């Protein structure tokens, strides 16, 4: 039987696109081998004209221009879209990160750090609709908590938007006019880096005045300077794997879902958010102590000893700022670490329970199931399904 011929029209100058290729590769390793035609296709670039008459079997593509959409439609070849910005979903299946869950993860991340002032920064409206959606969902999530969220919109410059230097000035002036400390969500890591540059150029302190969170977790972009960018890992390997699975079904004339959304994996914290928006010195001390020692079997009494407060006063201040008790914060951080160990290691439940400060594996497993909604084994299987790719 001849190999199926599949074209990959994917932008790979960023970690996201490279992760997608890893995911496609993993799918091929586990299933029948495809003959791959790879053509780098950057954002805004048109697919090669020959694709409209290409006699292949399947295409996985970043479709972000109307001409590319027309060429792929003319080809009649089964296609999976990775952007979902131009072709109606019933015509071409769409696989991408779940922006709703990305926004929810970002909001909770900032709320856990005590922030009360929020903003989101994207690109010119309409340039990348999926990124517009990401910022709007963050704004909506914040507003549902009863707090306002500022949204940056570039001004001037006509159809092309303002120049890079002009936009940097606009970002800086916008940030200078917002209340501090500020939690700032950026639509992707490229925008996050641009915000960090604007802050550095205009003497805005990161993360003390503005904590910046990107999306994509591109290793190179996030660690390009001393001000390393915190970012949400949107699991591009799994996006690629699922895109390949959908295309495989299409090529074998099996029914597929029009829309496949992949949940984000986690927030990867770096320098740009390494701060707490806590003005209460006793509370800040307590939170820092818990974050440092949560997995060392500490009790609330140990936290009380670090501050000049009675336990009931500390409890009240915790609930006012974070919406939970000191004990709940200890458990939350223990489970955060447990999830990391389950996703990234092969340690047993007993060893993980010990490393996270739980008294027994049985208690850890029961608590994990109640809080996370999965057993540790189920969580590991889900989270490591794409870890094998890299």
mmCIF file of C-alpha atoms in Angstrom:
data_model
loop_
_atom_site.group_PDB
_atom_site.id
_atom_site.type_symbol
_atom_site.label_atom_id
_atom_site.label_comp_id
_atom_site.label_asym_id
_atom_site.label_seq_id
_atom_site.Cartn_x
_atom_site.Cartn_y
_atom_site.Cartn_z
ATOM 1 C CA UNK A 1 0.000 0.000 0.000
ATOM 2 C CA UNK A 2 1.368 3.412 -0.974
ATOM 3 C CA UNK A 3 2.054 5.899 1.788
ATOM 4 C CA UNK A 4 -0.428 8.704 2.253
ATOM 5 C CA UNK A 5 0.993 12.056 1.154
ATOM 6 C CA UNK A 6 0.462 14.867 3.644
ATOM 7 C CA UNK A 7 1.490 18.520 3.297
ATOM 8 C CA UNK A 8 2.367 20.528 6.407
ATOM 9 C CA UNK A 9 2.007 24.292 5.878
ATOM 10 C CA UNK A 10 3.127 25.417 9.311
ATOM 11 C CA UNK A 11 4.984 28.455 10.658
ATOM 12 C CA UNK A 12 7.949 27.099 12.643
ATOM 13 C CA UNK A 13 10.033 30.116 13.619
ATOM 14 C CA UNK A 14 8.277 29.933 17.005
ATOM 15 C CA UNK A 15 8.105 27.141 19.533
ATOM 16 C CA UNK A 16 4.376 26.694 18.948
ATOM 17 C CA UNK A 17 4.790 25.613 15.335
ATOM 18 C CA UNK A 18 7.740 23.366 16.157
ATOM 19 C CA UNK A 19 5.691 21.759 18.909
ATOM 20 C CA UNK A 20 2.935 21.040 16.406
ATOM 21 C CA UNK A 21 5.430 19.283 14.138
ATOM 22 C CA UNK A 22 6.543 17.161 17.112
ATOM 23 C CA UNK A 23 2.931 16.186 17.691
ATOM 24 C CA UNK A 24 2.381 15.199 14.070
ATOM 25 C CA UNK A 25 5.598 13.179 14.168
ATOM 26 C CA UNK A 26 4.457 11.362 17.305
ATOM 27 C CA UNK A 27 1.153 10.435 15.679
ATOM 28 C CA UNK A 28 2.946 9.058 12.632
ATOM 29 C CA UNK A 29 5.237 6.975 14.861
ATOM 30 C CA UNK A 30 2.229 5.373 16.528
ATOM 31 C CA UNK A 31 0.229 4.802 13.337
ATOM 32 C CA UNK A 32 0.886 4.299 9.629
ATOM 33 C CA UNK A 33 3.782 6.216 8.127
ATOM 34 C CA UNK A 34 2.981 9.194 5.921
ATOM 35 C CA UNK A 35 5.046 10.774 3.188
ATOM 36 C CA UNK A 36 5.473 14.343 4.473
ATOM 37 C CA UNK A 37 5.786 17.439 2.323
ATOM 38 C CA UNK A 38 6.851 20.257 4.643
ATOM 39 C CA UNK A 39 6.546 23.860 3.507
ATOM 40 C CA UNK A 40 7.267 26.641 6.064
ATOM 41 C CA UNK A 41 4.401 29.109 5.893
ATOM 42 C CA UNK A 42 4.726 32.208 8.076
ATOM 43 C CA UNK A 43 1.845 34.275 9.368
ATOM 44 C CA UNK A 44 0.488 36.442 6.566
ATOM 45 C CA UNK A 45 2.249 34.410 3.869
ATOM 46 C CA UNK A 46 0.221 32.831 1.090
ATOM 47 C CA UNK A 47 0.463 29.089 0.500
ATOM 48 C CA UNK A 48 2.303 28.118 -2.720
ATOM 49 C CA UNK A 49 0.028 28.307 -5.766
ATOM 50 C CA UNK A 50 0.718 24.690 -6.760
ATOM 51 C CA UNK A 51 -1.159 23.503 -3.670
ATOM 52 C CA UNK A 52 -4.478 24.204 -5.456
ATOM 53 C CA UNK A 53 -3.745 21.396 -7.945
ATOM 54 C CA UNK A 54 -1.616 19.185 -5.701
ATOM 55 C CA UNK A 55 -2.502 15.498 -5.981
ATOM 56 C CA UNK A 56 -1.950 14.681 -2.314
ATOM 57 C CA UNK A 57 -4.026 13.023 0.385
ATOM 58 C CA UNK A 58 -4.141 15.545 3.227
ATOM 59 C CA UNK A 59 -3.071 18.981 4.463
ATOM 60 C CA UNK A 60 -2.446 20.457 7.912
ATOM 61 C CA UNK A 61 -2.123 24.231 7.681
ATOM 62 C CA UNK A 62 -2.043 27.618 9.361
ATOM 63 C CA UNK A 63 -4.757 29.302 7.304
ATOM 64 C CA UNK A 64 -4.569 33.039 7.925
ATOM 65 C CA UNK A 65 -4.995 34.638 4.502
ATOM 66 C CA UNK A 66 -8.039 34.599 2.243
ATOM 67 C CA UNK A 67 -5.893 33.531 -0.719
ATOM 68 C CA UNK A 68 -4.511 30.526 1.171
ATOM 69 C CA UNK A 69 -8.065 29.573 2.105
ATOM 70 C CA UNK A 70 -9.127 29.744 -1.564
ATOM 71 C CA UNK A 71 -6.146 27.692 -2.746
ATOM 72 C CA UNK A 72 -6.791 24.951 -0.217
ATOM 73 C CA UNK A 73 -10.487 24.886 -1.017
ATOM 74 C CA UNK A 74 -9.693 24.582 -4.737
ATOM 75 C CA UNK A 75 -7.398 21.632 -4.062
ATOM 76 C CA UNK A 76 -10.243 19.509 -2.726
ATOM 77 C CA UNK A 77 -7.718 17.740 -0.489
ATOM 78 C CA UNK A 78 -8.855 16.917 3.092
ATOM 79 C CA UNK A 79 -7.537 19.746 5.267
ATOM 80 C CA UNK A 80 -7.210 20.520 8.977
ATOM 81 C CA UNK A 81 -6.855 24.163 10.012
ATOM 82 C CA UNK A 82 -4.733 25.239 12.990
ATOM 83 C CA UNK A 83 -6.028 28.826 13.206
ATOM 84 C CA UNK A 84 -9.757 28.777 12.457
ATOM 85 C CA UNK A 85 -9.768 32.423 11.458
ATOM 86 C CA UNK A 86 -10.919 32.392 7.835
ATOM 87 C CA UNK A 87 -12.630 29.158 6.825
ATOM 88 C CA UNK A 88 -16.020 28.306 8.396
ATOM 89 C CA UNK A 89 -15.544 25.344 10.707
ATOM 90 C CA UNK A 90 -18.126 23.026 9.034
ATOM 91 C CA UNK A 91 -15.994 23.137 5.854
ATOM 92 C CA UNK A 92 -12.583 22.582 7.437
ATOM 93 C CA UNK A 93 -12.028 20.998 10.873
ATOM 94 C CA UNK A 94 -10.192 23.227 13.327
ATOM 95 C CA UNK A 95 -7.758 22.136 16.074
ATOM 96 C CA UNK A 96 -6.304 24.718 18.472
ATOM 97 C CA UNK A 97 -5.737 25.647 22.136
ATOM 98 C CA UNK A 98 -8.863 26.264 24.211
ATOM 99 C CA UNK A 99 -8.829 30.042 24.722
ATOM 100 C CA UNK A 100 -11.529 29.873 27.380
ATOM 101 C CA UNK A 101 -9.388 27.590 29.534
ATOM 102 C CA UNK A 102 -6.270 29.654 28.770
ATOM 103 C CA UNK A 103 -8.058 32.743 30.102
ATOM 104 C CA UNK A 104 -9.374 30.909 33.160
ATOM 105 C CA UNK A 105 -5.890 29.639 33.997
ATOM 106 C CA UNK A 106 -4.391 33.129 33.635
ATOM 107 C CA UNK A 107 -7.080 34.744 35.792
ATOM 108 C CA UNK A 108 -6.694 32.192 38.573
ATOM 109 C CA UNK A 109 -2.906 32.514 38.427
ATOM 110 C CA UNK A 110 -3.090 36.257 39.041
ATOM 111 C CA UNK A 111 -5.836 36.006 41.664
ATOM 112 C CA UNK A 112 -3.736 33.479 43.575
ATOM 113 C CA UNK A 113 -1.029 36.136 43.774
ATOM 114 C CA UNK A 114 -3.349 38.736 45.234
ATOM 115 C CA UNK A 115 -3.725 41.051 42.231
ATOM 116 C CA UNK A 116 -6.680 43.420 42.133
ATOM 117 C CA UNK A 117 -5.802 45.453 39.013
ATOM 118 C CA UNK A 118 -5.829 43.732 35.616
ATOM 119 C CA UNK A 119 -5.187 44.438 31.944
ATOM 120 C CA UNK A 120 -4.796 42.555 28.662
ATOM 121 C CA UNK A 121 -2.614 43.438 25.685
ATOM 122 C CA UNK A 122 -3.127 42.098 22.174
ATOM 123 C CA UNK A 123 -2.397 43.238 18.639
ATOM 124 C CA UNK A 124 -4.389 45.434 16.278
ATOM 125 C CA UNK A 125 -8.012 44.249 16.286
ATOM 126 C CA UNK A 126 -8.699 41.858 13.415
ATOM 127 C CA UNK A 127 -5.039 41.077 12.718
ATOM 128 C CA UNK A 128 -5.280 37.703 14.481
ATOM 129 C CA UNK A 129 -8.889 36.971 15.507
ATOM 130 C CA UNK A 130 -7.960 34.001 17.695
ATOM 131 C CA UNK A 131 -5.591 36.208 19.690
ATOM 132 C CA UNK A 132 -8.274 38.898 19.927
ATOM 133 C CA UNK A 133 -10.569 36.245 21.366
ATOM 134 C CA UNK A 134 -7.926 35.240 23.908
ATOM 135 C CA UNK A 135 -7.685 38.765 25.335
ATOM 136 C CA UNK A 136 -11.447 39.272 25.303
ATOM 137 C CA UNK A 137 -12.023 36.043 27.207
ATOM 138 C CA UNK A 138 -9.476 37.127 29.817
ATOM 139 C CA UNK A 139 -11.245 40.473 30.127
ATOM 140 C CA UNK A 140 -14.632 38.751 30.453
ATOM 141 C CA UNK A 141 -13.341 36.373 33.109
ATOM 142 C CA UNK A 142 -11.982 39.273 35.165
ATOM 143 C CA UNK A 143 -15.174 41.290 34.798
ATOM 144 C CA UNK A 144 -17.186 38.325 36.061
ATOM 145 C CA UNK A 145 -15.333 38.707 39.377
ATOM 146 C CA UNK A 146 -16.670 42.261 39.631
ATOM 147 C CA UNK A 147 -13.399 43.961 38.665
ATOM 148 C CA UNK A 148 -12.603 46.013 35.549
ATOM 149 C CA UNK A 149 -9.930 44.921 33.081
ATOM 150 C CA UNK A 150 -8.238 47.415 30.748
ATOM 151 C CA UNK A 151 -7.651 46.336 27.140
ATOM 152 C CA UNK A 152 -4.879 47.781 24.972
ATOM 153 C CA UNK A 153 -5.757 48.785 21.404
ATOM 154 C CA UNK A 154 -3.035 50.215 19.113
ATOM 155 C CA UNK A 155 -3.937 53.559 17.540
ATOM 156 C CA UNK A 156 -3.018 55.195 14.240
ATOM 157 C CA UNK A 157 -0.855 54.013 11.384
ATOM 158 C CA UNK A 158 -3.688 53.204 8.991
ATOM 159 C CA UNK A 159 -4.259 49.657 7.790
ATOM 160 C CA UNK A 160 -0.787 48.518 8.810
ATOM 161 C CA UNK A 161 -1.091 49.933 12.326
ATOM 162 C CA UNK A 162 1.470 52.127 14.098
ATOM 163 C CA UNK A 163 5.213 51.650 13.682
ATOM 164 C CA UNK A 164 7.006 49.450 16.189
ATOM 165 C CA UNK A 165 8.545 52.462 17.970
ATOM 166 C CA UNK A 166 5.227 54.307 18.070
ATOM 167 C CA UNK A 167 3.413 51.281 19.435
ATOM 168 C CA UNK A 168 6.065 50.828 22.127
ATOM 169 C CA UNK A 169 5.377 54.384 23.278
ATOM 170 C CA UNK A 170 1.632 53.722 23.240
ATOM 171 C CA UNK A 171 2.032 50.591 25.361
ATOM 172 C CA UNK A 172 4.242 52.407 27.871
ATOM 173 C CA UNK A 173 1.881 55.378 28.209
ATOM 174 C CA UNK A 174 -1.073 53.037 28.579
ATOM 175 C CA UNK A 175 0.679 51.080 31.329
ATOM 176 C CA UNK A 176 1.771 54.249 33.117
ATOM 177 C CA UNK A 177 -1.861 55.329 33.404
ATOM 178 C CA UNK A 178 -3.083 52.078 34.987
ATOM 179 C CA UNK A 179 -3.213 51.326 38.744
ATOM 180 C CA UNK A 180 -0.335 49.367 40.257
ATOM 181 C CA UNK A 181 0.565 46.673 41.027
ATOM 182 C CA UNK A 182 -0.884 45.474 37.731
ATOM 183 C CA UNK A 183 -1.466 41.949 36.412
ATOM 184 C CA UNK A 184 -0.990 42.065 32.629
ATOM 185 C CA UNK A 185 -2.057 39.232 30.321
ATOM 186 C CA UNK A 186 -0.571 39.252 26.815
ATOM 187 C CA UNK A 187 -2.095 37.311 23.920
ATOM 188 C CA UNK A 188 1.136 35.451 23.132
ATOM 189 C CA UNK A 189 4.844 35.414 23.952
ATOM 190 C CA UNK A 190 5.746 37.767 21.104
ATOM 191 C CA UNK A 191 3.467 40.409 22.586
ATOM 192 C CA UNK A 192 4.795 39.609 26.038
ATOM 193 C CA UNK A 193 8.356 40.318 24.933
ATOM 194 C CA UNK A 194 7.295 43.590 23.335
ATOM 195 C CA UNK A 195 5.615 44.642 26.578
ATOM 196 C CA UNK A 196 8.748 43.767 28.564
ATOM 197 C CA UNK A 197 10.804 45.872 26.162
ATOM 198 C CA UNK A 198 8.425 48.832 26.530
ATOM 199 C CA UNK A 199 8.612 48.541 30.312
ATOM 200 C CA UNK A 200 12.402 48.412 30.293
ATOM 201 C CA UNK A 201 12.722 51.376 27.921
ATOM 202 C CA UNK A 202 10.302 53.537 29.919
ATOM 203 C CA UNK A 203 11.474 52.565 33.425
ATOM 204 C CA UNK A 204 8.395 50.566 34.427
ATOM 205 C CA UNK A 205 9.440 47.979 36.999
ATOM 206 C CA UNK A 206 8.727 44.309 36.188
ATOM 207 C CA UNK A 207 7.342 42.463 38.100
ATOM 208 C CA UNK A 208 7.009 44.926 41.004
ATOM 209 C CA UNK A 209 4.791 47.413 39.136
ATOM 210 C CA UNK A 210 3.605 45.243 36.250
ATOM 211 C CA UNK A 211 3.548 41.432 36.257
ATOM 212 C CA UNK A 212 3.549 40.141 32.664
ATOM 213 C CA UNK A 213 2.179 36.757 31.557
ATOM 214 C CA UNK A 214 2.453 35.472 27.986
ATOM 215 C CA UNK A 215 0.943 32.504 26.162
ATOM 216 C CA UNK A 216 2.828 29.804 24.268
ATOM 217 C CA UNK A 217 5.832 29.110 26.517
ATOM 218 C CA UNK A 218 8.310 29.550 23.680
ATOM 219 C CA UNK A 219 11.605 28.747 25.426
ATOM 220 C CA UNK A 220 13.697 31.119 23.330
ATOM 221 C CA UNK A 221 11.318 34.083 23.467
ATOM 222 C CA UNK A 222 10.608 33.610 27.159
ATOM 223 C CA UNK A 223 14.284 33.505 28.148
ATOM 224 C CA UNK A 224 15.690 35.977 25.641
ATOM 225 C CA UNK A 225 16.814 38.460 28.315
ATOM 226 C CA UNK A 226 17.258 38.781 32.074
ATOM 227 C CA UNK A 227 13.561 39.665 32.363
ATOM 228 C CA UNK A 228 12.420 36.128 31.613
ATOM 229 C CA UNK A 229 8.768 35.890 30.608
ATOM 230 C CA UNK A 230 6.258 33.754 32.487
ATOM 231 C CA UNK A 231 3.957 31.977 30.065
ATOM 232 C CA UNK A 232 1.106 29.507 29.677
ATOM 233 C CA UNK A 233 2.064 26.189 28.084
ATOM 234 C CA UNK A 234 -0.747 25.541 25.584
ATOM 235 C CA UNK A 235 0.515 22.030 24.744
ATOM 236 C CA UNK A 236 1.307 22.478 21.028
ATOM 237 C CA UNK A 237 2.494 18.869 20.825
ATOM 238 C CA UNK A 238 -0.998 17.689 21.671
ATOM 239 C CA UNK A 239 -2.470 20.185 19.197
ATOM 240 C CA UNK A 240 -0.298 18.654 16.469
ATOM 241 C CA UNK A 241 -1.097 15.111 17.541
ATOM 242 C CA UNK A 242 -4.853 15.743 17.507
ATOM 243 C CA UNK A 243 -4.638 17.585 14.176
ATOM 244 C CA UNK A 244 -2.943 14.527 12.695
ATOM 245 C CA UNK A 245 -5.586 12.246 14.210
ATOM 246 C CA UNK A 246 -8.401 14.337 12.732
ATOM 247 C CA UNK A 247 -6.712 14.405 9.326
ATOM 248 C CA UNK A 248 -6.177 10.643 9.431
ATOM 249 C CA UNK A 249 -9.904 10.153 9.976
ATOM 250 C CA UNK A 250 -10.719 12.561 7.135
ATOM 251 C CA UNK A 251 -8.394 10.750 4.742
ATOM 252 C CA UNK A 252 -10.113 7.468 5.613
ATOM 253 C CA UNK A 253 -13.546 9.092 5.168
ATOM 254 C CA UNK A 254 -14.479 8.760 8.827
ATOM 255 C CA UNK A 255 -16.630 11.362 10.624
ATOM 256 C CA UNK A 256 -14.741 14.012 12.597
ATOM 257 C CA UNK A 257 -15.579 16.868 14.930
ATOM 258 C CA UNK A 258 -15.608 20.332 13.369
ATOM 259 C CA UNK A 259 -13.858 21.761 16.423
ATOM 260 C CA UNK A 260 -11.190 20.225 18.681
ATOM 261 C CA UNK A 261 -9.960 22.440 21.529
ATOM 262 C CA UNK A 262 -6.904 21.451 23.547
ATOM 263 C CA UNK A 263 -6.688 22.548 27.209
ATOM 264 C CA UNK A 264 -3.513 24.342 28.380
ATOM 265 C CA UNK A 265 -1.085 22.350 30.491
ATOM 266 C CA UNK A 266 0.096 24.873 33.084
ATOM 267 C CA UNK A 267 1.629 28.267 33.801
ATOM 268 C CA UNK A 268 5.430 28.279 33.686
ATOM 269 C CA UNK A 269 6.499 30.956 36.162
ATOM 270 C CA UNK A 270 9.586 33.036 35.483
ATOM 271 C CA UNK A 271 10.905 36.459 36.503
ATOM 272 C CA UNK A 272 8.141 38.555 34.921
ATOM 273 C CA UNK A 273 5.552 37.419 37.500
ATOM 274 C CA UNK A 274 7.871 36.688 40.417
ATOM 275 C CA UNK A 275 6.056 39.003 42.800
ATOM 276 C CA UNK A 276 3.016 39.183 45.080
ATOM 277 C CA UNK A 277 0.473 41.999 44.927
ATOM 278 C CA UNK A 278 0.221 42.112 48.706
ATOM 279 C CA UNK A 279 0.652 45.396 50.570
ATOM 280 C CA UNK A 280 -0.023 43.843 53.994
ATOM 281 C CA UNK A 281 3.498 42.969 55.262
ATOM 282 C CA UNK A 282 2.356 40.228 57.666
ATOM 283 C CA UNK A 283 0.235 38.608 54.988
ATOM 284 C CA UNK A 284 3.057 38.825 52.454
ATOM 285 C CA UNK A 285 5.392 37.122 54.928
ATOM 286 C CA UNK A 286 2.854 34.360 55.562
ATOM 287 C CA UNK A 287 2.261 33.734 51.858
ATOM 288 C CA UNK A 288 5.976 33.640 51.083
ATOM 289 C CA UNK A 289 6.551 31.192 53.941
ATOM 290 C CA UNK A 290 3.778 28.901 52.698
ATOM 291 C CA UNK A 291 5.101 28.981 49.130
ATOM 292 C CA UNK A 292 8.552 28.054 50.323
ATOM 293 C CA UNK A 293 7.628 25.310 52.780
ATOM 294 C CA UNK A 294 4.185 24.002 51.709
ATOM 295 C CA UNK A 295 5.615 20.589 50.817
ATOM 296 C CA UNK A 296 7.443 20.162 54.140
ATOM 297 C CA UNK A 297 4.436 19.142 56.224
ATOM 298 C CA UNK A 298 3.929 22.597 57.724
ATOM 299 C CA UNK A 299 0.765 23.392 59.676
ATOM 300 C CA UNK A 300 -1.134 26.654 60.049
ATOM 301 C CA UNK A 301 0.452 27.044 63.504
ATOM 302 C CA UNK A 302 3.871 27.147 61.825
ATOM 303 C CA UNK A 303 2.662 29.979 59.607
ATOM 304 C CA UNK A 304 1.249 31.911 62.577
ATOM 305 C CA UNK A 305 4.673 31.786 64.244
ATOM 306 C CA UNK A 306 6.177 33.679 61.299
ATOM 307 C CA UNK A 307 3.918 36.725 61.733
ATOM 308 C CA UNK A 308 2.816 39.010 64.535
ATOM 309 C CA UNK A 309 -0.856 38.029 64.236
ATOM 310 C CA UNK A 310 -3.364 35.832 65.997
ATOM 311 C CA UNK A 311 -4.537 32.834 63.990
ATOM 312 C CA UNK A 312 -8.102 34.121 63.552
ATOM 313 C CA UNK A 313 -6.797 37.477 62.275
ATOM 314 C CA UNK A 314 -4.505 35.726 59.799
ATOM 315 C CA UNK A 315 -7.375 33.514 58.660
ATOM 316 C CA UNK A 316 -9.593 36.544 58.098
ATOM 317 C CA UNK A 317 -6.956 38.423 56.082
ATOM 318 C CA UNK A 318 -6.253 35.340 53.955
ATOM 319 C CA UNK A 319 -9.919 34.904 53.112
ATOM 320 C CA UNK A 320 -10.305 38.589 52.265
ATOM 321 C CA UNK A 321 -7.351 38.635 49.863
ATOM 322 C CA UNK A 322 -7.237 35.120 48.411
ATOM 323 C CA UNK A 323 -10.720 33.823 49.150
ATOM 324 C CA UNK A 324 -9.405 30.813 51.063
ATOM 325 C CA UNK A 325 -7.777 29.870 54.361
ATOM 326 C CA UNK A 326 -4.049 29.381 55.029
ATOM 327 C CA UNK A 327 -4.674 25.625 55.234
ATOM 328 C CA UNK A 328 -6.381 25.642 51.846
ATOM 329 C CA UNK A 329 -3.426 27.554 50.390
ATOM 330 C CA UNK A 330 -1.000 24.954 51.751
ATOM 331 C CA UNK A 331 -3.040 22.145 50.200
ATOM 332 C CA UNK A 332 -3.364 24.018 46.892
ATOM 333 C CA UNK A 333 0.399 24.361 46.577
ATOM 334 C CA UNK A 334 0.939 20.726 47.566
ATOM 335 C CA UNK A 335 -1.392 19.670 44.767
ATOM 336 C CA UNK A 336 0.305 22.009 42.294
ATOM 337 C CA UNK A 337 3.584 20.247 43.022
ATOM 338 C CA UNK A 338 1.911 16.836 42.864
ATOM 339 C CA UNK A 339 0.539 17.595 39.404
ATOM 340 C CA UNK A 340 4.004 18.632 38.243
ATOM 341 C CA UNK A 341 5.552 15.392 39.521
ATOM 342 C CA UNK A 342 2.807 13.270 37.981
ATOM 343 C CA UNK A 343 3.239 14.984 34.607
ATOM 344 C CA UNK A 344 7.021 15.074 34.537
ATOM 345 C CA UNK A 345 8.219 11.955 36.402
ATOM 346 C CA UNK A 346 7.456 8.260 36.882
ATOM 347 C CA UNK A 347 7.539 8.475 40.688
ATOM 348 C CA UNK A 348 5.069 6.301 42.580
ATOM 349 C CA UNK A 349 2.107 7.775 44.444
ATOM 350 C CA UNK A 350 3.862 6.954 47.705
ATOM 351 C CA UNK A 351 6.979 8.881 46.703
ATOM 352 C CA UNK A 352 4.962 11.821 45.394
ATOM 353 C CA UNK A 353 2.914 11.941 48.594
ATOM 354 C CA UNK A 354 6.142 12.079 50.600
ATOM 355 C CA UNK A 355 7.718 14.766 48.416
ATOM 356 C CA UNK A 356 4.603 16.930 48.603
ATOM 357 C CA UNK A 357 4.289 16.736 52.383
ATOM 358 C CA UNK A 358 1.269 14.443 52.709
ATOM 359 C CA UNK A 359 1.103 12.041 55.653
ATOM 360 C CA UNK A 360 0.190 9.013 53.553
ATOM 361 C CA UNK A 361 -0.279 7.914 49.964
ATOM 362 C CA UNK A 362 -3.889 6.952 50.692
ATOM 363 C CA UNK A 363 -4.722 10.450 51.954
ATOM 364 C CA UNK A 364 -2.927 12.027 49.002
ATOM 365 C CA UNK A 365 -4.784 9.871 46.453
ATOM 366 C CA UNK A 366 -8.181 10.544 48.031
ATOM 367 C CA UNK A 367 -7.544 14.295 48.321
ATOM 368 C CA UNK A 368 -6.216 14.500 44.764
ATOM 369 C CA UNK A 369 -9.302 12.770 43.374
ATOM 370 C CA UNK A 370 -11.654 15.062 45.309
ATOM 371 C CA UNK A 371 -9.859 18.299 44.406
ATOM 372 C CA UNK A 372 -8.730 17.576 40.841
ATOM 373 C CA UNK A 373 -11.570 15.345 39.663
ATOM 374 C CA UNK A 374 -9.222 12.580 38.520
ATOM 375 C CA UNK A 375 -7.180 9.924 40.253
ATOM 376 C CA UNK A 376 -3.401 10.512 40.180
ATOM 377 C CA UNK A 377 -3.114 7.689 37.642
ATOM 378 C CA UNK A 378 -5.737 9.199 35.353
ATOM 379 C CA UNK A 379 -4.107 12.622 35.582
ATOM 380 C CA UNK A 380 -0.679 11.162 34.756
ATOM 381 C CA UNK A 381 -1.997 9.273 31.744
ATOM 382 C CA UNK A 382 -3.666 12.396 30.362
ATOM 383 C CA UNK A 383 -0.804 14.798 31.024
ATOM 384 C CA UNK A 384 1.963 12.505 29.796
ATOM 385 C CA UNK A 385 0.193 11.535 26.572
ATOM 386 C CA UNK A 386 1.964 14.397 24.799
ATOM 387 C CA UNK A 387 5.081 14.462 26.969
ATOM 388 C CA UNK A 388 6.386 11.436 25.055
ATOM 389 C CA UNK A 389 6.695 13.641 22.008
ATOM 390 C CA UNK A 390 9.661 15.703 23.184
#
